[in-house]
CSV table of C-alpha atoms in Angstrom, one decimal:
chain,number,residue,atom,x,y,z
A,562,UNK,CA,31.9,-41.8,1.0
A,563,UNK,CA,30.7,-41.0,-2.4
A,564,UNK,CA,29.3,-37.6,-3.3
A,565,UNK,CA,25.8,-39.0,-3.7
A,566,UNK,CA,26.0,-40.7,-0.3
A,567,UNK,CA,27.2,-37.7,1.3
A,568,UNK,CA,24.6,-35.4,-0.2
A,569,UNK,CA,21.9,-37.8,1.1
A,570,UNK,CA,23.4,-37.9,4.6
A,571,UNK,CA,23.7,-34.1,4.8
A,572,UNK,CA,20.3,-33.1,2.9
A,573,UNK,CA,17.6,-31.9,5.2
A,574,UNK,CA,14.2,-33.8,5.2
A,575,UNK,CA,12.1,-32.6,2.2
A,576,UNK,CA,14.9,-31.2,0.4
A,577,UNK,CA,16.5,-32.1,-2.9
A,578,UNK,CA,19.5,-31.5,-4.9
A,579,UNK,CA,18.7,-28.8,-7.4
A,580,UNK,CA,19.1,-28.9,-11.2
A,581,UNK,CA,20.2,-25.7,-13.1
A,582,UNK,CA,17.2,-23.5,-13.9
A,583,UNK,CA,16.5,-20.7,-16.5
A,584,UNK,CA,16.8,-18.1,-14.0
A,585,UNK,CA,20.0,-19.2,-12.0
A,586,UNK,CA,22.3,-22.3,-11.5
A,587,UNK,CA,23.2,-23.6,-8.1
A,588,UNK,CA,26.6,-25.2,-7.3
A,589,UNK,CA,26.7,-28.0,-4.7
A,590,UNK,CA,29.7,-30.0,-3.5
A,591,UNK,CA,27.4,-32.7,-2.1
A,592,UNK,CA,28.8,-32.6,1.3
A,593,UNK,CA,27.2,-29.8,3.3
A,594,UNK,CA,24.1,-27.6,3.0
A,595,UNK,CA,25.9,-24.4,2.0
A,596,UNK,CA,24.0,-21.3,0.7
A,597,UNK,CA,22.3,-22.2,-2.5
A,598,UNK,CA,23.0,-25.9,-2.4
A,599,UNK,CA,19.7,-27.3,-1.4
A,600,UNK,CA,16.5,-26.5,-2.7
A,601,UNK,CA,13.1,-27.5,-0.9
A,602,UNK,CA,11.3,-30.0,-3.0
A,603,UNK,CA,8.2,-27.8,-3.2
A,604,UNK,CA,10.5,-25.1,-4.6
A,605,UNK,CA,12.0,-27.4,-7.2
A,606,UNK,CA,8.5,-28.3,-8.4
A,607,UNK,CA,7.6,-24.6,-8.6
A,608,UNK,CA,10.7,-24.1,-10.9
A,609,UNK,CA,10.1,-26.6,-13.3
A,610,UNK,CA,6.4,-26.0,-13.9
A,611,UNK,CA,6.6,-22.4,-14.0
A,612,UNK,CA,5.5,-20.7,-17.5
A,613,UNK,CA,7.6,-17.6,-17.0
A,614,UNK,CA,10.9,-19.4,-16.8
A,615,UNK,CA,10.1,-20.5,-20.4
A,616,UNK,CA,10.3,-16.9,-21.3
A,617,UNK,CA,13.0,-15.5,-19.1
A,618,UNK,CA,15.9,-17.7,-20.3
A,619,UNK,CA,19.4,-17.1,-18.9
A,620,UNK,CA,20.3,-14.4,-21.2
A,621,UNK,CA,17.4,-12.5,-19.9
A,622,UNK,CA,18.2,-12.8,-16.3
A,623,UNK,CA,19.6,-9.2,-15.8
A,624,UNK,CA,17.7,-6.4,-17.1
A,625,UNK,CA,18.0,-2.6,-17.5
A,626,UNK,CA,15.1,-0.5,-16.3
A,627,UNK,CA,13.8,2.8,-17.6
A,628,UNK,CA,13.3,4.8,-14.6
A,629,UNK,CA,16.7,7.1,-14.6
A,630,UNK,CA,16.5,7.5,-18.5
A,631,UNK,CA,13.0,8.8,-18.2
A,632,UNK,CA,14.6,11.6,-16.1
A,633,UNK,CA,12.8,10.9,-12.8
A,634,UNK,CA,15.9,11.8,-10.7
A,635,UNK,CA,18.3,13.9,-12.9
A,636,UNK,CA,18.1,15.4,-16.6
A,637,UNK,CA,20.0,13.3,-19.0
A,638,UNK,CA,20.2,13.9,-22.7
A,639,UNK,CA,19.2,11.6,-25.5
A,640,UNK,CA,22.9,11.1,-26.2
A,641,UNK,CA,23.4,10.1,-22.6
A,642,UNK,CA,20.6,7.8,-22.8
A,643,UNK,CA,22.1,6.2,-26.0
A,644,UNK,CA,25.4,5.9,-24.5
A,645,UNK,CA,23.8,3.9,-21.5
A,646,UNK,CA,21.9,1.5,-23.7
A,647,UNK,CA,25.0,0.9,-26.0
A,648,UNK,CA,27.1,0.1,-22.7
A,649,UNK,CA,24.3,-2.0,-21.4
A,650,UNK,CA,24.1,-4.1,-24.7
A,651,UNK,CA,27.8,-4.5,-25.0
A,652,UNK,CA,28.1,-6.1,-21.5
A,653,UNK,CA,25.3,-8.5,-22.4
A,654,UNK,CA,22.2,-6.9,-21.2
A,655,UNK,CA,19.4,-8.5,-23.1
A,656,UNK,CA,16.4,-7.6,-21.2
A,657,UNK,CA,14.8,-4.3,-21.2
A,658,UNK,CA,11.7,-3.0,-18.9
A,659,UNK,CA,10.3,0.3,-19.6
A,660,UNK,CA,6.9,2.2,-18.9
A,661,UNK,CA,5.0,5.0,-20.5
A,662,UNK,CA,5.0,6.7,-17.1
A,663,UNK,CA,8.7,6.9,-16.9
A,664,UNK,CA,9.3,10.7,-18.2
A,665,UNK,CA,5.7,10.5,-19.6
A,666,UNK,CA,6.9,8.6,-22.8
A,667,UNK,CA,10.4,9.6,-22.9
A,668,UNK,CA,12.0,6.5,-21.5
A,669,UNK,CA,10.1,4.4,-24.1
A,670,UNK,CA,11.3,6.7,-26.9
A,671,UNK,CA,14.7,6.5,-25.8
A,672,UNK,CA,14.9,2.9,-25.5
A,673,UNK,CA,13.1,2.4,-28.8
A,674,UNK,CA,15.7,4.5,-30.7
A,675,UNK,CA,18.2,2.0,-29.5
A,676,UNK,CA,16.2,-1.4,-29.7
A,677,UNK,CA,14.6,-0.8,-33.1
A,678,UNK,CA,18.1,-1.2,-34.7
A,679,UNK,CA,18.5,-4.7,-32.9
A,680,UNK,CA,17.1,-7.8,-33.9
A,681,UNK,CA,13.8,-8.3,-32.1
A,682,UNK,CA,14.6,-12.1,-31.4
A,683,UNK,CA,17.7,-11.0,-29.5
A,684,UNK,CA,16.2,-9.3,-26.6
A,685,UNK,CA,13.2,-9.5,-24.2
A,686,UNK,CA,11.0,-6.4,-23.7
A,687,UNK,CA,8.4,-5.6,-21.1
A,688,UNK,CA,6.5,-2.6,-20.7
A,689,UNK,CA,3.3,-1.3,-18.6
A,690,UNK,CA,-0.3,-0.8,-19.2
A,691,UNK,CA,-2.9,1.5,-17.6
A,692,UNK,CA,-1.8,5.1,-18.1
A,693,UNK,CA,-2.4,6.8,-21.6
A,694,UNK,CA,-1.2,10.3,-22.7
A,695,UNK,CA,-2.7,13.3,-24.3
A,696,UNK,CA,-0.6,16.0,-25.8
A,697,UNK,CA,-1.6,19.4,-24.6
A,698,UNK,CA,0.0,23.0,-24.7
A,699,UNK,CA,-1.2,23.5,-21.2
A,700,UNK,CA,0.0,20.1,-20.0
A,701,UNK,CA,0.9,19.3,-16.4
A,702,UNK,CA,3.8,17.2,-16.6
A,703,UNK,CA,6.0,19.5,-14.5
A,704,UNK,CA,3.8,18.5,-11.5
A,705,UNK,CA,5.0,15.0,-11.8
A,706,UNK,CA,7.9,14.6,-14.2
A,707,UNK,CA,9.5,18.1,-14.2
A,708,UNK,CA,12.6,17.1,-15.9
A,709,UNK,CA,11.1,15.2,-19.0
A,710,UNK,CA,9.9,18.2,-20.9
A,711,UNK,CA,6.9,16.1,-21.9
A,712,UNK,CA,4.1,17.6,-23.9
A,713,UNK,CA,1.6,15.2,-22.4
A,714,UNK,CA,-1.2,14.9,-19.7
A,715,UNK,CA,-1.8,11.6,-18.0
A,716,UNK,CA,-5.0,9.6,-18.5
A,717,UNK,CA,-5.6,6.7,-16.3
A,718,UNK,CA,-7.3,3.7,-18.1
A,719,UNK,CA,-7.4,0.1,-16.9
A,720,UNK,CA,-10.3,-0.9,-19.0
A,721,UNK,CA,-10.0,-3.7,-21.5
A,722,UNK,CA,-9.9,-1.1,-24.5
A,723,UNK,CA,-7.5,1.1,-22.3
A,724,UNK,CA,-4.8,-1.4,-22.1
A,725,UNK,CA,-5.0,-2.5,-25.8
A,726,UNK,CA,-4.6,1.2,-26.6
A,727,UNK,CA,-1.8,1.4,-24.0
A,728,UNK,CA,0.1,-1.3,-25.9
A,729,UNK,CA,-0.3,0.1,-29.4
A,730,UNK,CA,0.8,3.4,-28.2
A,731,UNK,CA,3.9,2.0,-26.5
A,732,UNK,CA,4.9,0.1,-29.8
A,733,UNK,CA,4.7,3.3,-31.7
A,734,UNK,CA,7.0,5.0,-29.1
A,735,UNK,CA,9.3,2.1,-28.9
A,736,UNK,CA,9.4,1.5,-32.7
A,737,UNK,CA,8.9,-2.3,-32.5
A,738,UNK,CA,6.2,-4.7,-33.5
A,739,UNK,CA,5.7,-6.6,-30.1
A,740,UNK,CA,6.0,-6.8,-26.4
A,741,UNK,CA,6.9,-9.9,-24.6
A,742,UNK,CA,5.6,-8.9,-21.1
A,743,UNK,CA,2.8,-6.4,-20.2
A,744,UNK,CA,2.7,-5.3,-16.4
A,745,UNK,CA,-0.5,-3.5,-15.2
A,746,UNK,CA,1.3,-0.6,-13.5
A,747,UNK,CA,0.9,1.1,-10.1
A,748,UNK,CA,-2.4,-0.2,-8.9
A,749,UNK,CA,-1.1,0.1,-5.5
A,750,UNK,CA,-1.7,1.8,-2.2
A,751,UNK,CA,1.5,3.7,-2.4
A,752,UNK,CA,0.6,5.4,-5.9
A,753,UNK,CA,-0.4,9.0,-4.9
A,754,UNK,CA,-2.1,10.2,-8.2
A,755,UNK,CA,-5.2,8.4,-8.5
A,756,UNK,CA,-8.2,10.7,-8.0
A,757,UNK,CA,-10.0,8.3,-6.0
A,758,UNK,CA,-7.6,5.7,-4.5
A,759,UNK,CA,-6.2,2.7,-5.9
A,760,UNK,CA,-9.0,0.2,-4.9
A,761,UNK,CA,-11.3,1.9,-7.6
A,762,UNK,CA,-8.6,1.5,-10.2
A,763,UNK,CA,-7.7,-2.0,-9.1
A,764,UNK,CA,-11.4,-2.9,-9.5
A,765,UNK,CA,-11.5,-1.5,-13.0
A,766,UNK,CA,-8.4,-3.5,-13.9
A,767,UNK,CA,-9.8,-6.7,-12.5
A,768,UNK,CA,-13.0,-6.4,-14.6
A,769,UNK,CA,-11.2,-5.0,-17.7
A,770,UNK,CA,-7.3,-5.2,-18.0
A,771,UNK,CA,-6.8,-8.5,-16.4
A,772,UNK,CA,-9.1,-10.5,-18.7
A,773,UNK,CA,-8.2,-8.6,-21.6
A,774,UNK,CA,-4.3,-9.3,-21.1
A,775,UNK,CA,-5.2,-12.9,-20.6
A,776,UNK,CA,-6.9,-12.9,-24.0
A,777,UNK,CA,-4.2,-11.1,-25.7
A,778,UNK,CA,-1.7,-13.9,-24.4
A,779,UNK,CA,-4.0,-16.4,-26.0
A,780,UNK,CA,-4.0,-14.4,-29.1
A,781,UNK,CA,-0.1,-14.4,-29.3
A,782,UNK,CA,-0.2,-10.5,-28.9
A,783,UNK,CA,1.9,-10.7,-25.8
A,784,UNK,CA,3.8,-13.8,-24.2
A,785,UNK,CA,3.0,-13.0,-20.5
A,786,UNK,CA,1.4,-10.6,-18.2
A,787,UNK,CA,1.3,-9.5,-14.5
A,788,UNK,CA,1.2,-6.4,-12.5
A,789,UNK,CA,4.1,-4.1,-11.6
A,790,UNK,CA,3.9,-2.6,-8.0
A,791,UNK,CA,5.9,-1.2,-5.0
A,792,UNK,CA,3.8,-3.2,-2.2
A,793,UNK,CA,2.8,-6.8,-1.9
A,794,UNK,CA,-0.8,-6.5,-1.4
A,795,UNK,CA,-1.8,-5.9,-5.0
A,796,UNK,CA,0.4,-9.0,-6.2
A,797,UNK,CA,-1.7,-11.1,-3.5
A,798,UNK,CA,-4.8,-10.0,-4.8
A,799,UNK,CA,-4.1,-10.4,-8.5
A,800,UNK,CA,-3.2,-14.0,-7.9
A,801,UNK,CA,-6.6,-14.7,-6.5
A,802,UNK,CA,-8.7,-12.6,-9.0
A,803,UNK,CA,-6.9,-13.4,-12.4
A,804,UNK,CA,-4.2,-15.6,-14.0
A,805,UNK,CA,-1.1,-13.6,-14.4
A,806,UNK,CA,2.3,-15.2,-15.1
A,807,UNK,CA,4.8,-12.9,-13.7
A,808,UNK,CA,4.8,-9.6,-11.5
A,809,UNK,CA,7.2,-6.9,-11.1
A,810,UNK,CA,8.1,-6.7,-7.3
A,811,UNK,CA,9.7,-3.4,-6.9
A,812,UNK,CA,11.3,-2.0,-3.7
A,813,UNK,CA,9.9,-4.9,-1.9
A,814,UNK,CA,13.1,-7.3,-1.8
A,815,UNK,CA,16.3,-5.5,-1.0
A,816,UNK,CA,18.6,-6.1,1.9
A,817,UNK,CA,17.0,-3.1,3.7
A,818,UNK,CA,13.4,-4.3,3.4
A,819,UNK,CA,12.5,-7.9,2.5
A,820,UNK,CA,10.9,-9.6,5.6
A,821,UNK,CA,7.4,-9.2,4.2
A,822,UNK,CA,8.3,-10.4,0.9
A,823,UNK,CA,10.0,-13.6,2.4
A,824,UNK,CA,7.3,-14.3,4.8
A,825,UNK,CA,4.0,-13.4,3.1
A,826,UNK,CA,4.4,-12.7,-0.6
A,827,UNK,CA,6.9,-15.5,-1.7
A,828,UNK,CA,5.1,-18.3,-0.1
A,829,UNK,CA,1.8,-17.3,-2.0
A,830,UNK,CA,3.7,-16.9,-5.2
A,831,UNK,CA,5.1,-20.4,-5.1
A,832,UNK,CA,1.6,-21.8,-4.1
A,833,UNK,CA,0.2,-20.1,-7.4
A,834,UNK,CA,3.1,-21.0,-9.3
A,835,UNK,CA,3.9,-17.2,-10.6
A,836,UNK,CA,7.2,-15.7,-10.9
A,837,UNK,CA,8.4,-12.3,-10.0
A,838,UNK,CA,10.9,-9.7,-11.7
A,839,UNK,CA,12.7,-8.0,-8.8
A,840,UNK,CA,13.2,-4.3,-9.1
A,841,UNK,CA,14.6,-1.6,-7.3
A,842,UNK,CA,16.9,-3.8,-5.3
A,843,UNK,CA,18.8,-0.7,-4.0
A,844,UNK,CA,15.9,1.1,-3.0
A,845,UNK,CA,16.3,3.6,-5.7
A,846,UNK,CA,20.1,4.0,-5.0
A,847,UNK,CA,19.9,4.4,-1.3
A,848,UNK,CA,21.8,1.3,-0.6
A,849,UNK,CA,24.6,2.4,-2.8
A,850,UNK,CA,24.6,5.8,-1.2
A,851,UNK,CA,22.0,8.2,-3.0
A,852,UNK,CA,20.3,10.7,-0.8
A,853,UNK,CA,16.9,9.4,-1.5
A,854,UNK,CA,14.9,6.2,-0.3
A,855,UNK,CA,12.5,4.7,-3.0
A,856,UNK,CA,10.3,6.9,-4.9
A,857,UNK,CA,7.9,10.0,-4.7
A,858,UNK,CA,8.1,13.7,-4.0
A,859,UNK,CA,9.2,13.1,-0.5
A,860,UNK,CA,11.7,10.4,-1.0
A,861,UNK,CA,14.4,12.6,0.5
A,862,UNK,CA,12.8,11.9,3.8
A,863,UNK,CA,14.7,8.8,4.6
A,864,UNK,CA,13.6,6.8,7.6
A,865,UNK,CA,15.8,6.5,10.4
A,866,UNK,CA,15.6,2.7,10.6
A,867,UNK,CA,16.6,2.5,7.1
A,868,UNK,CA,19.8,4.5,7.6
A,869,UNK,CA,20.5,2.5,10.8
A,870,UNK,CA,20.2,-0.8,9.0
A,871,UNK,CA,22.4,0.4,6.1
A,872,UNK,CA,25.1,1.4,8.6
A,873,UNK,CA,25.1,-2.0,10.1
A,874,UNK,CA,25.3,-3.7,6.7
A,875,UNK,CA,28.1,-1.4,5.7
A,876,UNK,CA,29.9,-2.3,8.9
A,877,UNK,CA,29.7,-6.1,8.0
A,878,UNK,CA,30.4,-5.6,4.4
A,879,UNK,CA,33.6,-3.5,5.3
A,880,UNK,CA,35.0,-6.4,7.5
A,881,UNK,CA,34.8,-8.6,4.4
A,882,UNK,CA,36.0,-6.0,1.8
A,883,UNK,CA,32.6,-6.2,0.0
A,884,UNK,CA,30.9,-3.5,-1.8
A,885,UNK,CA,27.4,-3.1,-0.3
A,886,UNK,CA,26.0,-2.5,-3.6
A,887,UNK,CA,27.4,-5.7,-5.0
A,888,UNK,CA,25.9,-7.7,-2.0
A,889,UNK,CA,22.5,-6.0,-2.4
A,890,UNK,CA,22.3,-6.9,-6.0
A,891,UNK,CA,23.4,-10.5,-5.5
A,892,UNK,CA,20.8,-10.9,-2.7
A,893,UNK,CA,17.9,-9.7,-4.6
A,894,UNK,CA,18.7,-11.9,-7.8
A,895,UNK,CA,19.0,-15.0,-5.6
A,896,UNK,CA,15.2,-15.3,-4.5
A,897,UNK,CA,14.0,-18.8,-5.9
A,898,UNK,CA,10.9,-17.1,-6.9
A,899,UNK,CA,12.8,-14.6,-9.4
A,900,UNK,CA,13.1,-14.9,-13.0
A,901,UNK,CA,15.0,-11.6,-13.3
A,902,UNK,CA,16.6,-8.8,-11.8
A,903,UNK,CA,16.0,-5.2,-13.2
A,904,UNK,CA,18.2,-2.2,-12.4
A,905,UNK,CA,18.1,1.2,-13.4
A,906,UNK,CA,21.2,2.8,-14.7
A,907,UNK,CA,22.0,6.7,-15.6
A,908,UNK,CA,25.2,6.0,-17.4
A,909,UNK,CA,27.4,3.3,-19.2
A,910,UNK,CA,29.7,3.1,-16.3
A,911,UNK,CA,26.9,2.5,-14.0
A,912,UNK,CA,25.4,-0.2,-15.7
A,913,UNK,CA,28.8,-1.8,-16.2
A,914,UNK,CA,29.4,-1.7,-12.4
A,915,UNK,CA,26.1,-3.4,-11.9
A,916,UNK,CA,26.8,-6.1,-14.3
A,917,UNK,CA,30.3,-6.7,-12.6
A,918,UNK,CA,28.6,-6.9,-9.2
A,919,UNK,CA,26.7,-9.8,-10.2
A,920,UNK,CA,30.1,-11.6,-11.5
A,921,UNK,CA,31.8,-11.0,-8.1
A,922,UNK,CA,32.3,-13.7,-5.5
A,923,UNK,CA,30.9,-13.2,-2.0
A,924,UNK,CA,32.1,-15.7,0.9
A,925,UNK,CA,29.3,-17.6,2.5
A,926,UNK,CA,30.7,-16.5,5.8
A,927,UNK,CA,29.4,-13.0,4.9
A,928,UNK,CA,25.9,-14.1,4.6
A,929,UNK,CA,26.0,-16.2,7.6
A,930,UNK,CA,27.0,-13.2,9.6
A,931,UNK,CA,24.3,-11.2,8.3
A,932,UNK,CA,21.7,-13.8,9.3
A,933,UNK,CA,23.3,-14.2,12.6
A,934,UNK,CA,23.1,-10.3,13.3
A,935,UNK,CA,19.4,-10.6,12.2
A,936,UNK,CA,19.9,-8.1,9.1
A,937,UNK,CA,18.5,-10.6,6.8
A,938,UNK,CA,15.6,-13.1,7.2
A,939,UNK,CA,16.4,-16.6,8.5
A,940,UNK,CA,14.6,-18.1,5.7
A,941,UNK,CA,15.6,-15.9,2.9
A,942,UNK,CA,17.4,-17.6,-0.2
A,943,UNK,CA,21.1,-16.8,-0.6
A,944,UNK,CA,23.5,-16.5,-3.5
A,945,UNK,CA,25.4,-19.8,-4.3
A,946,UNK,CA,28.7,-19.7,-2.5
A,947,UNK,CA,31.9,-19.3,-4.5
A,948,UNK,CA,33.4,-22.3,-2.2
A,949,UNK,CA,30.7,-24.8,-3.5
């Protein structure tokens, strides 16, 4: 039997053999529907007609995020940050995601110190909007980012003028002439620092930031925009209220926590032809052993259910000789709606390890057992099998 005939025989109804895309390539032996071999026809249509995939080319598939180098978890020196960025560049990282919020400007300044010496066309850069800073001798940065040594106080501004000012300020801190992608930051129920709740700020953004960013995209000031949040509800809302291109989906699609994303968020994203950048796939390091779960002042209070699930995942990974961090990074990067995976790193060796994790080969039997045990959703996308 020829490969094409075998493929047709074993292909599920409504599915098609995929073509390589700008975010990932899928291998297929044409004989069985192994992980990553067949893609639903509606998913293939989504891939081929999605504007963000024209921006997130293969070299921008894996990105370095700026949270750790903004000193959120531990204090790092400028020298430490430079070494981390140099190591990231050396292994091939060409996508960098920062935010004014990370260290109250510290992360952007550190990334900019490195990136302004690189050719601007050689890398993709995203930052966030909605938060401005005002220097003050009596600033209260220590209440939010005590390790940042920032001289600034925060000012929330999701108006049209505010987001333009935010982008201008970011470019000055970064020392570069343009952003590729702007994410409206943290307009989400989990953000604890808004004075009157997230809904009020979202409504300001809906009337101000969203149309302003669409106009800036049309003017060529930015190439794409979306929102960057830790919960699915704001992404679902913005897709109805505006015309974003790509959203940063942080901590919502990990081996520990992904059911809501798979069953609610991803179908809506496909329908609207929008892409996602996946962030915090390790739940702020929890999956790889850090004593915290996600973000916030009380992230040391780790839910018992998360610990129990991590233990079960470790047991299966141990039987296959697989590093759980490697499995977690590959799982999060395999989502069909994802154009990039962003990881945080505090050092050169850490970003090198993350990079190497994405090159490792994991047998399809491992993923099959996770599904069989109910540790991952039955309809979750899986990394391409090395046996294909």
